[in-house]
Coordinates of C-alpha atoms in Angstrom, one line a residue:
X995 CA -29.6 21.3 -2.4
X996 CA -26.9 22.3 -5.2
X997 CA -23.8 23.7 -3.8
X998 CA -22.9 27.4 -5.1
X999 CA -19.5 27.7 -6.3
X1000 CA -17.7 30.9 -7.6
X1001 CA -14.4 31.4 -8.7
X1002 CA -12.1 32.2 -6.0
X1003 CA -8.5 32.1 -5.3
X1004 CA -7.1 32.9 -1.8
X1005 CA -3.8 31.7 -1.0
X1006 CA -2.3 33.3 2.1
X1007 CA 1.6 34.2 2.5
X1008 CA 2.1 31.2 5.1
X1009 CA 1.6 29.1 1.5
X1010 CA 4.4 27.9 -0.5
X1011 CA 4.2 26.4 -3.9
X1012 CA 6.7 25.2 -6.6
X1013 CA 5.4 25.4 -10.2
X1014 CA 6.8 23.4 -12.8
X1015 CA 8.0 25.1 -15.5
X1016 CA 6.3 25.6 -18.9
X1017 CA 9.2 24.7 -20.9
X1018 CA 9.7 22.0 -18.8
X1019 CA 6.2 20.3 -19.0
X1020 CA 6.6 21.3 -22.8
X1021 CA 9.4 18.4 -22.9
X1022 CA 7.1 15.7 -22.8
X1023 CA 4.0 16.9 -25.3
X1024 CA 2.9 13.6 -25.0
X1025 CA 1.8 13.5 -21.7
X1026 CA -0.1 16.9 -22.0
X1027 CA 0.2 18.3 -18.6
X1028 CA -1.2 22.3 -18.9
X1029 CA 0.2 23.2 -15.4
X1030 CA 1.7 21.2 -12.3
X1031 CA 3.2 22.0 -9.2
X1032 CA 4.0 20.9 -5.5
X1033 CA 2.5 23.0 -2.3
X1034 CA 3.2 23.1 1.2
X1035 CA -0.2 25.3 2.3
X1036 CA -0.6 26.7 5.9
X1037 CA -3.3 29.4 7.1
X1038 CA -5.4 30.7 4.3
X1039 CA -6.1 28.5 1.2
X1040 CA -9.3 28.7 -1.0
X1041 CA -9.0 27.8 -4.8
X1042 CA -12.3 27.4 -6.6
X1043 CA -13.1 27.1 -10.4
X1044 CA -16.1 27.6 -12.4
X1045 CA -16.4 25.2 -15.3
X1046 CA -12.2 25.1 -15.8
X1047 CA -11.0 23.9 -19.3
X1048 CA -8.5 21.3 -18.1
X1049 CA -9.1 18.2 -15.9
X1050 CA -7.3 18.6 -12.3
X1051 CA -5.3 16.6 -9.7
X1052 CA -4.9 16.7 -6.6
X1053 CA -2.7 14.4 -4.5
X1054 CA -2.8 14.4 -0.5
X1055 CA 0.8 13.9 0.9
X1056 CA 0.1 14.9 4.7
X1057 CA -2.6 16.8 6.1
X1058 CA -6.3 17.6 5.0
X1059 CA -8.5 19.4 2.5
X1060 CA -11.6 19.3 1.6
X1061 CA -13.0 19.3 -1.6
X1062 CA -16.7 20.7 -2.7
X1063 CA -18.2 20.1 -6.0
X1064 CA -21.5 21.4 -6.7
X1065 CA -23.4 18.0 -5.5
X1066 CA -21.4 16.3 -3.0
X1067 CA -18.4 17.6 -0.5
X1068 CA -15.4 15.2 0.1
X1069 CA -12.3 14.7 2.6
X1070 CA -8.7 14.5 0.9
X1071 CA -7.0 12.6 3.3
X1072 CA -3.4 11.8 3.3
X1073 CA -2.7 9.5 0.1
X1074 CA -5.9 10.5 -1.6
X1075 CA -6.0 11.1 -5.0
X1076 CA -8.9 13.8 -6.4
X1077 CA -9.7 13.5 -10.1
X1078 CA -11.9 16.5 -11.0
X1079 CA -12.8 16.4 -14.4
X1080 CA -13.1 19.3 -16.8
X1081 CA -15.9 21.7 -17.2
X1082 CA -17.3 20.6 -13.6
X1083 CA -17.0 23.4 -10.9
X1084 CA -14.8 22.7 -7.9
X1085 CA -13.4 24.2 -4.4
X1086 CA -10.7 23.1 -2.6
X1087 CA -9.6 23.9 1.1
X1088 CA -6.9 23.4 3.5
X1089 CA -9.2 21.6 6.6
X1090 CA -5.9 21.5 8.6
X1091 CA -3.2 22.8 10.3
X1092 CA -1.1 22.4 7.2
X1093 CA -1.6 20.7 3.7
X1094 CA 0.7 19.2 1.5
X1095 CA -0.3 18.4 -1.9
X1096 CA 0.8 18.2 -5.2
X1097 CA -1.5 19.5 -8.0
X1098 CA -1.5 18.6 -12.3
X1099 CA -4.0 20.0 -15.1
X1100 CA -4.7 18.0 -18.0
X1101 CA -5.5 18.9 -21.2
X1102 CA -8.9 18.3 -22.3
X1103 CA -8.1 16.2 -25.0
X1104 CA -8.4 12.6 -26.5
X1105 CA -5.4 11.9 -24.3
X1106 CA -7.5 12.0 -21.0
X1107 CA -10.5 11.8 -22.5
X1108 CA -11.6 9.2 -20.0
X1109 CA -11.4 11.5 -16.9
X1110 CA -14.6 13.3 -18.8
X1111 CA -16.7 11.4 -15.2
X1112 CA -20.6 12.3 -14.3
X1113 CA -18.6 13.5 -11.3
X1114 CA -15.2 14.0 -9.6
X1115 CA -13.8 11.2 -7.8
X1116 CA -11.8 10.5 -4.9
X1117 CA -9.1 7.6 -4.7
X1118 CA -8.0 6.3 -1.5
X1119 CA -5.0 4.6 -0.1
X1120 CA -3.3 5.9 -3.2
X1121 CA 0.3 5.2 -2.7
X1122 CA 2.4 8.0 -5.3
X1123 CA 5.6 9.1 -3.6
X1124 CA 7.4 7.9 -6.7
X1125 CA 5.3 10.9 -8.7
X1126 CA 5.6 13.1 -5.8
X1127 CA 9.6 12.9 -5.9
X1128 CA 9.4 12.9 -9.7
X1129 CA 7.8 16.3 -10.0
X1130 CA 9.9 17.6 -7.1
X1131 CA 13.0 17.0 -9.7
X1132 CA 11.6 18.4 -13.1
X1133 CA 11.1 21.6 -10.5
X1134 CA 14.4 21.4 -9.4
X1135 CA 16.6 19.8 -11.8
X1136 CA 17.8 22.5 -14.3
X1137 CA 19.6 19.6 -16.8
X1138 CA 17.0 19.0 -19.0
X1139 CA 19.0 15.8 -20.2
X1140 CA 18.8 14.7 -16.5
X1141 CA 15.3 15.9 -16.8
X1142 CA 14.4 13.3 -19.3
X1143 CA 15.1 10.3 -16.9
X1144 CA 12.1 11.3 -14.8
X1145 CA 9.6 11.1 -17.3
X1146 CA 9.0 7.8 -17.8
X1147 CA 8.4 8.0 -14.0
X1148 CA 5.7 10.4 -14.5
X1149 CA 4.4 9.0 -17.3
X1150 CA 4.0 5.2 -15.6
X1151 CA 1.8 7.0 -12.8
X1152 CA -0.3 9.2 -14.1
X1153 CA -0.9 6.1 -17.3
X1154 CA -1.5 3.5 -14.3
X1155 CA -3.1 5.6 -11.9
X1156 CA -5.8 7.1 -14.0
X1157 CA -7.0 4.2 -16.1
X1158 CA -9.9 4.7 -17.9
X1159 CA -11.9 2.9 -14.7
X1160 CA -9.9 3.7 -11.5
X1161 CA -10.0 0.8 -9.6
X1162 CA -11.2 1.8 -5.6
X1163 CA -11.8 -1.5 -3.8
X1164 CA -9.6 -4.7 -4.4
X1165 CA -7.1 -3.3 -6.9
X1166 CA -5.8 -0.8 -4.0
X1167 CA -6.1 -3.5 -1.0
X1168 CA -3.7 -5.8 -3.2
X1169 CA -1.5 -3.3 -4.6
X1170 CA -1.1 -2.0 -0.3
X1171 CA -0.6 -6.0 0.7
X1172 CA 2.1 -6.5 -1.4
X1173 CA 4.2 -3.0 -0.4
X1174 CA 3.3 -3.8 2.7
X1175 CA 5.0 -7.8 2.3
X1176 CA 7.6 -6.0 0.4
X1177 CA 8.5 -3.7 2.8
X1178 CA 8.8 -6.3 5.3
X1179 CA 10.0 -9.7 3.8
X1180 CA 11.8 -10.8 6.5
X1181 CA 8.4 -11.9 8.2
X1182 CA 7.1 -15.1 8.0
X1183 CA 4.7 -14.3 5.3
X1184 CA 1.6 -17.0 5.2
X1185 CA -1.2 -17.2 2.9
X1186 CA -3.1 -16.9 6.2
X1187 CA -1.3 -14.0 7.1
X1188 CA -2.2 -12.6 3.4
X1189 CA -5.6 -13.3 3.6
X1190 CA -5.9 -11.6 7.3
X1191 CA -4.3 -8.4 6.2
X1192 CA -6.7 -8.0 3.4
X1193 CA -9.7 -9.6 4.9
X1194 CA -10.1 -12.2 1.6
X1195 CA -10.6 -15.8 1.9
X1196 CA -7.6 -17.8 0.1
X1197 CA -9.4 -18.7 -3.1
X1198 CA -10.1 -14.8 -3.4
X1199 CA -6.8 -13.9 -3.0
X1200 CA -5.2 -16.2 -5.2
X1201 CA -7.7 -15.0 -8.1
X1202 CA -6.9 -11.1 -7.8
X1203 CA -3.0 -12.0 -7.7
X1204 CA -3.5 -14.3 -11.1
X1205 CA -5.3 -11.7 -12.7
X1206 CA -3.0 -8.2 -11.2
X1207 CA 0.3 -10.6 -11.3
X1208 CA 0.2 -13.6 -13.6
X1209 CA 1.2 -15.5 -10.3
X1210 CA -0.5 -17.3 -6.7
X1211 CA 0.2 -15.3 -3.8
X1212 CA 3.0 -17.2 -3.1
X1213 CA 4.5 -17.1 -6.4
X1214 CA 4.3 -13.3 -5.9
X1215 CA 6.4 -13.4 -2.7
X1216 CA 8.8 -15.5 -4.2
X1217 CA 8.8 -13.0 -6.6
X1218 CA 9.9 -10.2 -4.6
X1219 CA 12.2 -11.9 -2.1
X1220 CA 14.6 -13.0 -5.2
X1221 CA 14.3 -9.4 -7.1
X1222 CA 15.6 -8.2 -3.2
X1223 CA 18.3 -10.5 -2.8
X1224 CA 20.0 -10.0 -6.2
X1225 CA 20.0 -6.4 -5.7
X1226 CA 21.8 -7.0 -2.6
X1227 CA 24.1 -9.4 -4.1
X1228 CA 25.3 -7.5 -6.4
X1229 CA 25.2 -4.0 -4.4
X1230 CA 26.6 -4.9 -1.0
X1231 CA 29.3 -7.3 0.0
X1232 CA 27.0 -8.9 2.9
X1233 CA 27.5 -12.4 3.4
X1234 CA 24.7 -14.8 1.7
X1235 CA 23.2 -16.1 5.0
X1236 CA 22.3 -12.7 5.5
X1237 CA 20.6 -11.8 2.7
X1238 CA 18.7 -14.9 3.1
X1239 CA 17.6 -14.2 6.4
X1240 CA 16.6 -10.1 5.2
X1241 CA 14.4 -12.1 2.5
X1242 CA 13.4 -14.6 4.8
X1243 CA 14.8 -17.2 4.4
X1244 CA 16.4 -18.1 7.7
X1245 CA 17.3 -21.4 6.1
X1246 CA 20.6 -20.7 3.6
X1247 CA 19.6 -23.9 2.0
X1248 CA 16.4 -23.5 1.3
X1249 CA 17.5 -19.8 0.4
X1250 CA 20.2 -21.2 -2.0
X1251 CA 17.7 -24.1 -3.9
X1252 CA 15.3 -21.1 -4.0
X1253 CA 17.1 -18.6 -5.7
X1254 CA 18.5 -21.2 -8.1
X1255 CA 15.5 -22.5 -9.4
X1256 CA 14.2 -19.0 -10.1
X1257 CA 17.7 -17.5 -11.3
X1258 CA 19.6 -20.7 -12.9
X1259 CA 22.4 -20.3 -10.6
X1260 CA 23.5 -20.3 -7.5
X1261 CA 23.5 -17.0 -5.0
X1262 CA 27.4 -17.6 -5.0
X1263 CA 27.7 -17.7 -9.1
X1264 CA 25.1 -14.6 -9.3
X1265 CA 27.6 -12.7 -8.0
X1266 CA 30.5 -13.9 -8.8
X1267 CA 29.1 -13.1 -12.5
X1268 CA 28.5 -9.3 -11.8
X1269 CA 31.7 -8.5 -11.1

């Protein structure tokens, strides 16, 4: 049975929301972003659209809604990401204590032509904070020179989160391992200990990070363990062993040959050439 959906829009006064302004979104034509905003929603929230001209977003920072289309009904967990394409009738709730969301409509144009789907779509274990605190600043920010650094922000989200086929399964699961290992590099990261986060066998691994990273699992690691120490070097005045044990590298020699062979110098001569 079809779903009956009529427009509808009941926020209550427990609701907060920050729109962006026009002349703000106006900025950056090339993006073509019709309306956006940031909401903290508490007690009453309905919104529902009959066949709406602009494709809509809607990211889950804490809480729940749900969403109702007019053949299926979906949860928006925290760190899910909606995509509910144009001329396709929607309502979305607040199915919590509290909701927190932010919210863009794009143009239906060539630009996002590619979110014209059969049906909307829900993205999981979306991870956006970046685009969160990005919007949060073109609300605030009245500079619009200071204004301009947070585009490219915007744009690298929205361009890499809605490719023209979202990618739900092991695009997501590597893209979470490798926050996760870069969150915490310190640990004794295995290929082994890889493999048992995502639940891939080694040879499966190793083929997604080739074809997301240009590099092995390994060579990945590598990767952000050296970008994370020469930050360090050249923004705090900890001693080396240290860094190499917050990168893990407990060893400072192994640390040292390490960084060399990636960098061309020494950990020592990295710095000593920043300052």
């Amino acid at each position: 049975m079809r779903n009956t959906i009529v427009d509808v829009l009941d926020i209550g006064p427990e609701c907060t929301e920050r729109f962006i302004d026009l002349n703000t979104l106006s900025q950056m034509p090339s993006l073509e972003i019709e309306l956006a905003g940031c909401s903290n929603l508490l007690g009453d929230y309905c919104v529902a659209r009959t066949n709406p001209l602009e494709h809509t977003l809607f990211y889950t920072l804490a809480g729940q809604g749900s969403l109702k289309t007019i053949n299926n009904q979906y949860t928006l967990a925290e760190n899910s990401l909606a995509i509910l394409p144009a001329r396709q009738s929607f309502e979305v709730k607040i199915a919590s204590e509290k909701w927190d969301v932010i919210w863009l409509n794009l143009a239906n144009t060539k630009r996002w032509q590619h979110l014209n789907l059969a049906q909307a779509k829900v993205l999981t274990n979306q991870q956006l904070a970046p685009l969160h605190l990005a919007m949060e600043l073109l609300y605030s920010e009245a500079n619009a020179t200071l204004r301009e650094g947070v585009m490219p922000i915007l744009s690298h989200y929205l361009n890499t989160t809605l490719q023209s086929e979202p990618q739900i399964g092991s695009h997501n699961r590597l893209t979470s391992l490798f926050l996760e290992v870069e969150e915490r590099l310190q640990f004794d990261w295995t290929i082994e200990a890889m493999c048992e986060q995502v639940h891939y066998s080694a040879p499966h691994l190793h083929r997604l990070c080739q074809a997301q990273f240009g590099k092995s699992p390994m060579q990945q690691l590598i990767y952000l363990r050296i970008k994370r120490a020469k930050n360090l070097l050249l923004n705090t005045r900890w001693p080396v062993a240290h860094i190499a044990a917050y990168v893990g590298y407990p060893n400072i020699f192994n640390f040292s040959k390490r960084f060399k062979k990636s960098v061309g110098v020494s950990p020592t001569e990295f710095r000593k050439m920043s300052i």
